[in-house]
Amino acid sequence: MNLSHRQRIEACLTASPLDRVPVMLWRHFPVDDQDPLRLAQATVQFQKQFDFDAVKVTPASSFCVKDWGAEDVWKGASEGTREYIKHPIQKAEDWLKLTVLDPTAGWLGKQLVCLEAIRSELGEETPIIQTIFNPLTQAKNLASRDKVLMWMRKYPEAFKQGLRTITETTIRFIEAARKTGIDGIFYAVQHAQYGVMSEEEYREFGLKYDVEVLAAAKPFWFNMLHLHGEDVMFDLFVDLPVQAINWHDQETPPSLEEAKGKFKGAVCGGLLRYTAMVLGTPEEIIAQARRAIEATQGERFILGTGCVVPITAPYGNILAARKSVEIA
């Protein structure tokens, strides 16, 4: 049995027989991510170099908030992320001034061009999923990491109106992205951490809008949820319409085995981003991958890292992660 990338991911999601465990790693492409065709080319070359089972398209987080006035710069972060230097939300009424964006114009439109180019290059047999930051994360990037919770708690009604505008814009972008032929979304959630806010707060200001956005993504066949950070509210998300969940499984609960007992879809993880992918050796990475495969019995499991692979990860380590699933 020799499955295509698409067939392998489909089989994994349904716990069907596999020729091997699927694997996917993703990274940022700083500087290149400021031009849609350069980002597309960088993404395609990364895929052609390593031949992963799915491609996660990783634009700068600002792609969805620049048209509201956010500004960011590249300063050399090891994850490949940019730093925000301008936050358009400076007073409570600024949340009310946000308007629903046209998904075919501005930076959102550029990202559609990127997706079309990637699909054209890679064809139908390689699944492609587009990063979508949830409304609360976009609000953080509009208001700053330090102040977003203040706005949420002090001016909840204005904040919710801003979330409503962000949610509607995000839904429209997903609907437009479907026309490019992608296979799903990588839905990034950053605030569902018990050390950041209470579960009640997340239900009110996060989950409510997540449900709406993921409903718009339901026609896709491969949606992956990413729960960022530590002590994540995993149980809040197990019944949402996603086919896979990715989180920092090697650093925070639940374990891969525990997660499979809670969630009916596939779990994605197994590799430490820094300890293994950046600072480890190929042999250590292969051993870590084998432990994760054994722990999950190789079923409903996609080998990956808990978040983006740092841009400082050595070539040989990425190759070792890719080859680890082919070792009997």
mmCIF file of N, CA and C in Angstrom, residues 9 32-33 35 80 98 103 106 109 114 132 136 154 177 205 211 242 250 256 261 276 292 301:
data_model
loop_
_atom_site.group_PDB
_atom_site.id
_atom_site.type_symbol
_atom_site.label_atom_id
_atom_site.label_comp_id
_atom_site.label_asym_id
_atom_site.label_seq_id
_atom_site.Cartn_x
_atom_site.Cartn_y
_atom_site.Cartn_z
ATOM 1 N N ILE A 9 -3.607 11.411 4.850
ATOM 2 C CA ILE A 9 -4.270 12.264 5.845
ATOM 3 C C ILE A 9 -5.724 11.829 6.019
ATOM 4 N N ASP A 32 9.936 37.181 3.295
ATOM 5 C CA ASP A 32 9.147 36.639 2.184
ATOM 6 C C ASP A 32 7.649 36.759 2.446
ATOM 7 N N ASP A 33 7.251 36.757 3.733
ATOM 8 C CA ASP A 33 5.822 36.795 4.040
ATOM 9 C C ASP A 33 5.191 38.172 3.815
ATOM 10 N N ASP A 35 5.197 39.499 0.801
ATOM 11 C CA ASP A 35 4.784 39.477 -0.611
ATOM 12 C C ASP A 35 4.096 38.141 -0.876
ATOM 13 N N GLY A 80 10.552 33.344 13.670
ATOM 14 C CA GLY A 80 10.224 33.936 12.377
ATOM 15 C C GLY A 80 9.072 34.915 12.443
ATOM 16 N N LEU A 98 -14.157 49.806 13.992
ATOM 17 C CA LEU A 98 -13.726 48.755 13.066
ATOM 18 C C LEU A 98 -14.844 48.443 12.083
ATOM 19 N N PRO A 103 -12.675 40.682 1.815
ATOM 20 C CA PRO A 103 -11.636 39.647 1.825
ATOM 21 C C PRO A 103 -10.828 39.582 0.532
ATOM 22 N N GLY A 106 -6.799 44.455 -0.273
ATOM 23 C CA GLY A 106 -5.755 44.664 0.724
ATOM 24 C C GLY A 106 -4.951 43.409 1.028
ATOM 25 N N GLY A 109 -6.725 40.056 0.478
ATOM 26 C CA GLY A 109 -6.721 39.696 -0.940
ATOM 27 C C GLY A 109 -5.374 39.137 -1.381
ATOM 28 N N CYS A 114 -1.736 34.261 -2.690
ATOM 29 C CA CYS A 114 -0.747 33.295 -2.212
ATOM 30 C C CYS A 114 -1.308 31.874 -2.241
ATOM 31 N N ILE A 132 -5.628 30.630 10.247
ATOM 32 C CA ILE A 132 -6.658 31.603 10.619
ATOM 33 C C ILE A 132 -6.503 31.883 12.114
ATOM 34 N N LEU A 136 -10.265 36.564 19.047
ATOM 35 C CA LEU A 136 -9.635 37.103 20.246
ATOM 36 C C LEU A 136 -8.141 37.349 20.025
ATOM 37 N N LYS A 154 -12.748 45.821 31.130
ATOM 38 C CA LYS A 154 -13.222 47.149 31.514
ATOM 39 C C LYS A 154 -14.329 47.667 30.597
ATOM 40 N N ALA A 177 -11.526 32.070 0.724
ATOM 41 C CA ALA A 177 -10.403 31.138 0.630
ATOM 42 C C ALA A 177 -10.840 29.778 0.094
ATOM 43 N N PHE A 205 -15.802 35.452 25.641
ATOM 44 C CA PHE A 205 -15.075 36.310 24.716
ATOM 45 C C PHE A 205 -14.276 35.544 23.657
ATOM 46 N N VAL A 211 -16.906 29.248 17.687
ATOM 47 C CA VAL A 211 -17.966 28.391 17.158
ATOM 48 C C VAL A 211 -18.493 28.937 15.825
ATOM 49 N N VAL A 242 -13.666 20.200 14.096
ATOM 50 C CA VAL A 242 -12.306 20.133 13.555
ATOM 51 C C VAL A 242 -11.906 18.673 13.470
ATOM 52 N N GLN A 250 4.176 18.095 24.269
ATOM 53 C CA GLN A 250 5.355 17.635 24.989
ATOM 54 C C GLN A 250 5.708 18.533 26.170
ATOM 55 N N LEU A 256 -0.552 12.973 24.534
ATOM 56 C CA LEU A 256 -1.150 12.486 23.289
ATOM 57 C C LEU A 256 -2.168 11.378 23.561
ATOM 58 N N GLY A 261 -8.212 9.978 23.992
ATOM 59 C CA GLY A 261 -9.378 9.506 24.730
ATOM 60 C C GLY A 261 -10.476 10.542 24.831
ATOM 61 N N ALA A 276 14.406 19.557 20.831
ATOM 62 C CA ALA A 276 14.682 18.547 19.805
ATOM 63 C C ALA A 276 15.037 19.185 18.459
ATOM 64 N N ALA A 292 6.458 8.807 20.356
ATOM 65 C CA ALA A 292 5.122 9.365 20.123
ATOM 66 C C ALA A 292 4.270 8.407 19.298
ATOM 67 N N PHE A 301 -2.972 9.860 14.452
ATOM 68 C CA PHE A 301 -1.807 10.621 14.904
ATOM 69 C C PHE A 301 -1.052 11.177 13.708
#
